Short mmCIF file of C-alpha atoms in Angstrom, two decimals:
data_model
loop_
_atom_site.label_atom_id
_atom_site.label_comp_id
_atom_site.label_asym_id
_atom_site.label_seq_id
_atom_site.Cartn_x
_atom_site.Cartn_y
_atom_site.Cartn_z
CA UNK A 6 118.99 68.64 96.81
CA UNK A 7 115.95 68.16 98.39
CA UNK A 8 116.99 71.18 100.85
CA UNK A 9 116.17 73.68 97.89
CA UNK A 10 112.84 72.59 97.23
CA UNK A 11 112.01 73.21 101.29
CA UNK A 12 113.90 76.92 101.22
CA UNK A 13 112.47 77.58 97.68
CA UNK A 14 108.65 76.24 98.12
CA UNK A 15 108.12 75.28 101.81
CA UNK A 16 106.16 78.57 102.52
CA UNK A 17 104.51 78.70 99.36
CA UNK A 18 100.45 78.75 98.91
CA UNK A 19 98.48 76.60 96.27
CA UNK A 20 100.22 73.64 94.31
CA UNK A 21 103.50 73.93 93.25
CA UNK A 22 103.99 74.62 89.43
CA UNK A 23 106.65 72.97 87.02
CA UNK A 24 107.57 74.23 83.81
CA UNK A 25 108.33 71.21 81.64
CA UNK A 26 109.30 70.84 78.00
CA UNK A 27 110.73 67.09 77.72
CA UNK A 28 114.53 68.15 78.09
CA UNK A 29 116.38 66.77 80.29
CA UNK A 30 116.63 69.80 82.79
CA UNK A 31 112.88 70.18 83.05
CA UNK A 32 112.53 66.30 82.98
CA UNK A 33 114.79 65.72 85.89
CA UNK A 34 113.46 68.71 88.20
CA UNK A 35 110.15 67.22 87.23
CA UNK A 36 111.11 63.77 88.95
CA UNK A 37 112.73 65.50 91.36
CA UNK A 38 109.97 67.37 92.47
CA UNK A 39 108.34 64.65 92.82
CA UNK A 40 110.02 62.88 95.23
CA UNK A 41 110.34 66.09 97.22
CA UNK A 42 106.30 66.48 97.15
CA UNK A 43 105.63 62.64 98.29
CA UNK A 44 108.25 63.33 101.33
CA UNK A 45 106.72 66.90 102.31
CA UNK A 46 102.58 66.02 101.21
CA UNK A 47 102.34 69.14 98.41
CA UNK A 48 100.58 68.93 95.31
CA UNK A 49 102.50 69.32 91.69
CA UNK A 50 101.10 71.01 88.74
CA UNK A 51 103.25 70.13 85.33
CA UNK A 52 102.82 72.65 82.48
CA UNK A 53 104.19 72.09 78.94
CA UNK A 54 103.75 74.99 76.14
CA UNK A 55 103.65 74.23 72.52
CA UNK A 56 104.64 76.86 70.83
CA UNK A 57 103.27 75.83 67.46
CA UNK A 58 106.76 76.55 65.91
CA UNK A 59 107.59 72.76 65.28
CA UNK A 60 105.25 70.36 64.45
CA UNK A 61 107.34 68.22 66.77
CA UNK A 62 106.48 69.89 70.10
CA UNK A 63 102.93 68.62 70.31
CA UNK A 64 104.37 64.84 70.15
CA UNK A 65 106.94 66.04 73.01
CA UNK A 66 103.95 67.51 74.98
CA UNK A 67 102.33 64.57 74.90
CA UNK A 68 105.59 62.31 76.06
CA UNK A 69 106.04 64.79 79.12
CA UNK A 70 101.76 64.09 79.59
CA UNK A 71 102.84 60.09 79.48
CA UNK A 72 105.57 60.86 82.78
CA UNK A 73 103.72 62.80 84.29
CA UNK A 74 100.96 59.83 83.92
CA UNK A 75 103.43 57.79 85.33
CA UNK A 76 104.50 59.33 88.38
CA UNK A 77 100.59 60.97 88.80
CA UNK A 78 101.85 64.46 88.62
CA UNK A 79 98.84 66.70 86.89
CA UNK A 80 99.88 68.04 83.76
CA UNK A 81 98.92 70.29 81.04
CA UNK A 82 99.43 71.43 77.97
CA UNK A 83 99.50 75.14 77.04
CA UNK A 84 99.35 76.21 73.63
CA UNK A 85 100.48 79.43 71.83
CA UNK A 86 97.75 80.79 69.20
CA UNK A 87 99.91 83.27 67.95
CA UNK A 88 103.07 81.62 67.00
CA UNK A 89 105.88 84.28 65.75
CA UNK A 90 109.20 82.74 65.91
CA UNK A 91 111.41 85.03 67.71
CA UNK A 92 112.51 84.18 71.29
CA UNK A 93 112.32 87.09 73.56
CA UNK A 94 108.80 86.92 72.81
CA UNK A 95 108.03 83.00 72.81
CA UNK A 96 109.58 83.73 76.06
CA UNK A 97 107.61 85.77 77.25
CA UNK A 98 104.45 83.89 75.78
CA UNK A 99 105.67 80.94 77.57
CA UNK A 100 105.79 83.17 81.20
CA UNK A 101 102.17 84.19 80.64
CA UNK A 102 100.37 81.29 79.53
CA UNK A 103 102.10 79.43 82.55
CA UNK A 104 101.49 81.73 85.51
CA UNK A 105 98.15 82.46 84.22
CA UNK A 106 97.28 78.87 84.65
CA UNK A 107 98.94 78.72 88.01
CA UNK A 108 97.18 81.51 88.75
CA UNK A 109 93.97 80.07 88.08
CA UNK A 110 94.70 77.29 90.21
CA UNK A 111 95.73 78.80 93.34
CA UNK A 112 99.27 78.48 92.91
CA UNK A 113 102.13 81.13 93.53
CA UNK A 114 105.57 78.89 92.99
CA UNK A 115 106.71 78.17 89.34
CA UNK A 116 109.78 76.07 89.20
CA UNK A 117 112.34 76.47 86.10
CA UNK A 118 114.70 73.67 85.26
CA UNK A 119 118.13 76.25 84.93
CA UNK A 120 121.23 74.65 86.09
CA UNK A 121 124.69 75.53 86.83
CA UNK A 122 125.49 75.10 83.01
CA UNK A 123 122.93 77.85 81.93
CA UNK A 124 124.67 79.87 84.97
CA UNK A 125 127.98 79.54 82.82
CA UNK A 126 126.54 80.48 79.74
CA UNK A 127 124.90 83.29 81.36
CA UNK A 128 127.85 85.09 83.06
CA UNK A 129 129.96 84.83 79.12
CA UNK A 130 127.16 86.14 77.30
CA UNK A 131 126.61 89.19 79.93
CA UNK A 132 130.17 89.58 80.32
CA UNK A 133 130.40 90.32 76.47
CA UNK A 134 127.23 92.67 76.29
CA UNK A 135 129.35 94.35 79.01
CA UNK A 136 126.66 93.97 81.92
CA UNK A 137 127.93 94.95 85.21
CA UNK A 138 128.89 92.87 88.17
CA UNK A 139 125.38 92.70 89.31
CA UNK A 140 124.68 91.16 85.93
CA UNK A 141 127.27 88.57 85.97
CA UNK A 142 126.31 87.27 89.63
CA UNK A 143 123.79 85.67 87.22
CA UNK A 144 120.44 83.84 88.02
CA UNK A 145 118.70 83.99 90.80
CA UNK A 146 117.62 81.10 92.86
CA UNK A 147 114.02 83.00 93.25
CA UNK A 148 112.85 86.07 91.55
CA UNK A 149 109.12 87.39 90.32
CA UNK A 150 107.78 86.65 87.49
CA UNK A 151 108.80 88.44 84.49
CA UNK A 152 105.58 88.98 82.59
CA UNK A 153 102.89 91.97 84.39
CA UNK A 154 99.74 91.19 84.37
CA UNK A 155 99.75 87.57 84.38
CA UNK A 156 102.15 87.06 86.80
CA UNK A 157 101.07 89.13 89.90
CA UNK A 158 101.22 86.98 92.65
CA UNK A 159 103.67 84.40 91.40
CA UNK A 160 107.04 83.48 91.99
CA UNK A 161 109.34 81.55 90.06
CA UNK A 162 112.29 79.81 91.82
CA UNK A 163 115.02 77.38 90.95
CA UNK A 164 115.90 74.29 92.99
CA UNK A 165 118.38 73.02 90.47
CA UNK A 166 120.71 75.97 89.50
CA UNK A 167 124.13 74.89 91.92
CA UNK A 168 123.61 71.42 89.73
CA UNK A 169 125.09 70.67 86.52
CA UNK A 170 123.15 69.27 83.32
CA UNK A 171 125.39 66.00 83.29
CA UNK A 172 124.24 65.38 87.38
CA UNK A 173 120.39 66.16 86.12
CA UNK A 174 121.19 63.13 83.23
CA UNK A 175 122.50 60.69 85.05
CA UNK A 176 119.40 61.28 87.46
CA UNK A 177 116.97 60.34 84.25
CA UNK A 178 119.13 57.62 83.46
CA UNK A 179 119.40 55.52 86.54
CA UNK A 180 115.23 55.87 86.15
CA UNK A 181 115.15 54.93 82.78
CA UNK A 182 113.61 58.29 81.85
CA UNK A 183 114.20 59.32 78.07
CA UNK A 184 114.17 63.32 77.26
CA UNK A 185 114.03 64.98 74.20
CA UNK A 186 116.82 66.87 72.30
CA UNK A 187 115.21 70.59 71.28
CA UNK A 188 116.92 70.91 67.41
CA UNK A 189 117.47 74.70 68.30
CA UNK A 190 119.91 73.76 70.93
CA UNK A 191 121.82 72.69 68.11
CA UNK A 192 121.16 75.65 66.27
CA UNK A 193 124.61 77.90 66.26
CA UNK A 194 122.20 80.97 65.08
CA UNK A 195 121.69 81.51 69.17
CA UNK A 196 124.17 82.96 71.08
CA UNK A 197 123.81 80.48 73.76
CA UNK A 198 124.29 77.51 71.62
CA UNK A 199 127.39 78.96 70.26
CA UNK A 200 128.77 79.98 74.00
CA UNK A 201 127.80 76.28 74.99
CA UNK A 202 129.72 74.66 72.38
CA UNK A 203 132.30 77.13 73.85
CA UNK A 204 132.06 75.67 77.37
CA UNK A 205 131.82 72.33 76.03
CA UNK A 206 134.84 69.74 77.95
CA UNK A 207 136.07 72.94 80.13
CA UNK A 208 135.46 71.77 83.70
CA UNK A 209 138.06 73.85 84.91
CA UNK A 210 136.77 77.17 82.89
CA UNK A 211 133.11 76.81 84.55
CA UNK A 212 134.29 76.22 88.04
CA UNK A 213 136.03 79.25 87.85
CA UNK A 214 132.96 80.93 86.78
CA UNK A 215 130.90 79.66 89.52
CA UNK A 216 133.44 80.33 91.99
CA UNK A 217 133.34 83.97 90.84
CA UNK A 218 129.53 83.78 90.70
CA UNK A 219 129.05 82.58 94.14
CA UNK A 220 131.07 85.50 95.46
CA UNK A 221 129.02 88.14 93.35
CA UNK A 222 125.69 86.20 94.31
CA UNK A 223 126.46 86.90 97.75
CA UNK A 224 127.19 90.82 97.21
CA UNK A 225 124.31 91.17 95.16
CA UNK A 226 121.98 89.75 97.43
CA UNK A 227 123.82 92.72 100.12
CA UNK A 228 122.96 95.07 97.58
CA UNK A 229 119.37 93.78 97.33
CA UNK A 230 118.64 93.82 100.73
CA UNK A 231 119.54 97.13 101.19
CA UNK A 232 117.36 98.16 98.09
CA UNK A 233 115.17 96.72 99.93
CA UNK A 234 115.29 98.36 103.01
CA UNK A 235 115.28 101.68 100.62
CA UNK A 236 111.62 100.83 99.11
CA UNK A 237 110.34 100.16 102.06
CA UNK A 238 111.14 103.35 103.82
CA UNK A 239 111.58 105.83 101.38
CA UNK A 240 109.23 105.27 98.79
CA UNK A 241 105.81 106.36 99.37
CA UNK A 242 102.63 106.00 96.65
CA UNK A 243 99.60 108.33 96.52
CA UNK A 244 97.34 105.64 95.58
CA UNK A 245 97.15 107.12 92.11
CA UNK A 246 100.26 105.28 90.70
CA UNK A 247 102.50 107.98 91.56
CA UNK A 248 105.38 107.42 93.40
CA UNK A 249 107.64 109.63 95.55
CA UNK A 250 111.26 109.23 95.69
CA UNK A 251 114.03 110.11 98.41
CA UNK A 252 116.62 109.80 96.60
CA UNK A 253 119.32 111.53 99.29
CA UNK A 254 120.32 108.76 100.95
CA UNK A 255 121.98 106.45 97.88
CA UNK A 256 125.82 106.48 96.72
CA UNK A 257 125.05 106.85 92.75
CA UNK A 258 125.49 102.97 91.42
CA UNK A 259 122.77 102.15 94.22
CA UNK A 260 120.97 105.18 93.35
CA UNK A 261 120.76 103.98 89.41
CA UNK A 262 119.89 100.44 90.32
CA UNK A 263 117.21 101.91 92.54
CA UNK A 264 116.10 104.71 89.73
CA UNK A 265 115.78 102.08 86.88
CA UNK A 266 113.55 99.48 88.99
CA UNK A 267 110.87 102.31 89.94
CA UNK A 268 110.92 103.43 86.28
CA UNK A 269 110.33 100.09 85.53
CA UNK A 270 107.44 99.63 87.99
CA UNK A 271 105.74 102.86 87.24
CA UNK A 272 105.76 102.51 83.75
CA UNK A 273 104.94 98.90 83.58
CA UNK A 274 107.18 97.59 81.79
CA UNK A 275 108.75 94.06 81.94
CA UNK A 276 112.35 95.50 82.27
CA UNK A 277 114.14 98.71 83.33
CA UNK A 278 115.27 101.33 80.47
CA UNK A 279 118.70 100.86 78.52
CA UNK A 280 121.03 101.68 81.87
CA UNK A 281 122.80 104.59 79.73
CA UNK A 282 119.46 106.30 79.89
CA UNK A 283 119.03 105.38 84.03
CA UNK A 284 122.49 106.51 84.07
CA UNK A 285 122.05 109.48 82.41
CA UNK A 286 118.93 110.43 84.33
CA UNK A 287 120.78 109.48 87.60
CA UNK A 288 123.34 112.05 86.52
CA UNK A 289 120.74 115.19 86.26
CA UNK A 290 118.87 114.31 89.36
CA UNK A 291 122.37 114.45 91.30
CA UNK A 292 123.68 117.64 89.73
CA UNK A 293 123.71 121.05 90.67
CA UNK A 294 121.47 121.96 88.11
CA UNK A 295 118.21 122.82 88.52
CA UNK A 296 115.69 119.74 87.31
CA UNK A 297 113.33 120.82 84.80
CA UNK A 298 111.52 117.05 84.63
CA UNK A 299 112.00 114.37 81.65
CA UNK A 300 110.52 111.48 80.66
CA UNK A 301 112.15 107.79 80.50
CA UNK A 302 110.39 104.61 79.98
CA UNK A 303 106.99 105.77 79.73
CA UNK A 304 107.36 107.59 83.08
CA UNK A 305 107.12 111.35 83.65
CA UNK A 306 109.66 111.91 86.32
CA UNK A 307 109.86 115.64 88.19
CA UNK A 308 111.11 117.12 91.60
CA UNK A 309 108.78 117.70 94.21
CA UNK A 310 109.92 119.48 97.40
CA UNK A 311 113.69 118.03 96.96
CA UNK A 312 111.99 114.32 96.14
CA UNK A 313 111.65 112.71 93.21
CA UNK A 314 108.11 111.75 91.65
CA UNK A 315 107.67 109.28 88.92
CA UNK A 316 104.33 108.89 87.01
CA UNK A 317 103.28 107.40 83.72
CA UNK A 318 102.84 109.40 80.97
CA UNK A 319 99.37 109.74 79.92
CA UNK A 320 98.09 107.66 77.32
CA UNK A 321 101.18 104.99 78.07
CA UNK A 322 98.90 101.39 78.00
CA UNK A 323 100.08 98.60 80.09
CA UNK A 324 100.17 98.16 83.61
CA UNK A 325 100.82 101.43 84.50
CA UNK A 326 97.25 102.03 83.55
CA UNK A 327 96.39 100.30 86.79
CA UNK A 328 97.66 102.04 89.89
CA UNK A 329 96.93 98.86 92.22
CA UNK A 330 99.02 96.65 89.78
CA UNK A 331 101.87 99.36 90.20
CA UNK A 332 101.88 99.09 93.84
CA UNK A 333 101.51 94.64 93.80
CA UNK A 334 104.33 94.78 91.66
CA UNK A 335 106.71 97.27 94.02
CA UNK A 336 105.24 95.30 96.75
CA UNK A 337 106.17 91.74 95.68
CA UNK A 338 109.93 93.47 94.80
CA UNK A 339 110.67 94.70 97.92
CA UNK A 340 109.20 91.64 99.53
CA UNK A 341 112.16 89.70 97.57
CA UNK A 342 114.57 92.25 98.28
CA UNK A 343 114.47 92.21 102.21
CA UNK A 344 113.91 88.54 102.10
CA UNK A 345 110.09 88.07 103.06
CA UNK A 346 108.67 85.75 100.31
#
């Protein structure tokens, strides 16, 4: 195990970062972690969020605080001033207010506790939204941080995701480590609760999943690289945000994979657009007909001399406001893609 902390944080600058809410996934890469920072000499930083949505989660902050203690691992806790309970955007709270405070310590590598469980339950609930196979190759072991501004510059990678949550227990145990039980996990409102209870006692169902995943992890990661190798040389910026596209050289599934991450970059936004709408857009820029321009995602997209330029759309706020941000964020993508992070 300790092999993944070396490939996932060996090159990294700063202290390493560990996202910890007092479950037993976060608890156990926590401890873990810390053996793999006495053997290799790097310095931990723990962060817990309290989202202010249960008046339990300060009391669980402060039992992560008394490991951490324990093991002398820094910690601290982040807290959410403006609660709203929904969780697409607790997540995303969560994602800011912890690589902003890696940030501010010098640190580029956030570790998440996701194991081959969450895998599972992420490859049935994509498969039913009808996600594509680059979808259901799931997680990835590293990837950039989701949140723009606050995460520029930092990575977040996961040592534990080939292990399972019931390996990750037994680790606590045998230390006599306690975790906490979230309620919401519990909470058959969620999707993934409900797809977990689903899982629940089929071995046999989730090796079969990861079995499939592995081989679609390894042809998405041949699909990434040569994405990759696409941004790098046929992409060029004009230092005003703009971006020029060569588009010629892509078969059309690469070409709308491609199309949907610039649109995403240019127009700062924390995800591509709805893939109909890539797809769509994919469809007029290869067509006979002549391209009159559109606009997707906050982008203004238009042919220039048989390439493709994307913009944002004046008046758009967000990132694409800042044409340097644009460019670290394309950087730090194709950096992942072709493997140099």
């Amino acid at each position: 195990m300790m092999d993944a902390f070396d490939r996932l944080c060996g090159t990294a600058s700063g202290p390493i970062g560990i996202a910890v809410s007092g479950g037993s996934d976060s608890l156990a890469l926590l401890v873990l972690a810390h053996d793999w920072a006495a053997r290799s000499g790097r310095d931990l930083m723990a962060f817990t969020v309290d989202h202010r949505l249960r008046p339990e989660a300060a009391d669980e902050a402060r039992h992560v605080a008394s490991i951490c203690g324990q093991i002398s691992i820094a910690h601290e806790t982040l807290v959410w001033e403006t609660p709203v309970s929904k969780q697409a955007l607790a997540r995303r709270a969560r994602h800011g207010l912890m690589a902003a405070a890696l940030r501010a310590r010098g640190g580029t590598r956030l570790l998440l506790g996701h194991t081959s469980d969450d895998q599972c339950e992420t490859f049935l609930m994509r498969a039913r939204q009808g996600s594509t196979w680059y979808g259901l190759a799931g997680m990835q072991p590293r990837a950039v941080s989701p949140v723009w501004p606050e995460g520029q510059g930092v990575m977040i990678a996961r040592p534990v995701l080939s292990h399972s949550r019931s390996e990750l227990r037994t680790c606590l145990t045998s230390r006599g480590i306690l975790w906490v039980d979230d309620p919401s996990n519990r909470n058959l409102a969620y999707e993934r609760v409900r797809v977990r209870a689903q899982l629940d006692g089929h071995a046999d169902l989730k090796a079969r999943i990861l079995a499939c995943q592995a081989r679609l992890q390894d042809v998405r990661r041949l699909e990434e690289r040569l994405i990759g190798r696409w941004m790098a040389d046929c992409v060029v910026w004009d230092g005003k945000g703009r971006a020029r596209l060569n588009l010629s050289r892509l078969p059309r599934e690469r070409l709308e994979r491609a199309l949907g991450l610039m649109l995403q970059i240019v127009g700062g936004k924390e995800t591509p657009p709805r893939r109909d709408a890539v797809q769509q857009l994919a469809g007029r820029l290869s067509g006979n007909e002549a391209f009159q321009g559109a606009t997707l995602g906050g982008v203004l997209i238009y042919r220039k001399r048989g390439d493709v330029v994307l913009s944002a759309e004046p008046g758009i706020a967000g990132t694409a406001a800042d044409p340097a941000l644009a460019r670290a964020r394309f950087d730090a993508m194709r950096a992942l893609y072709v493997g140099d992070t």
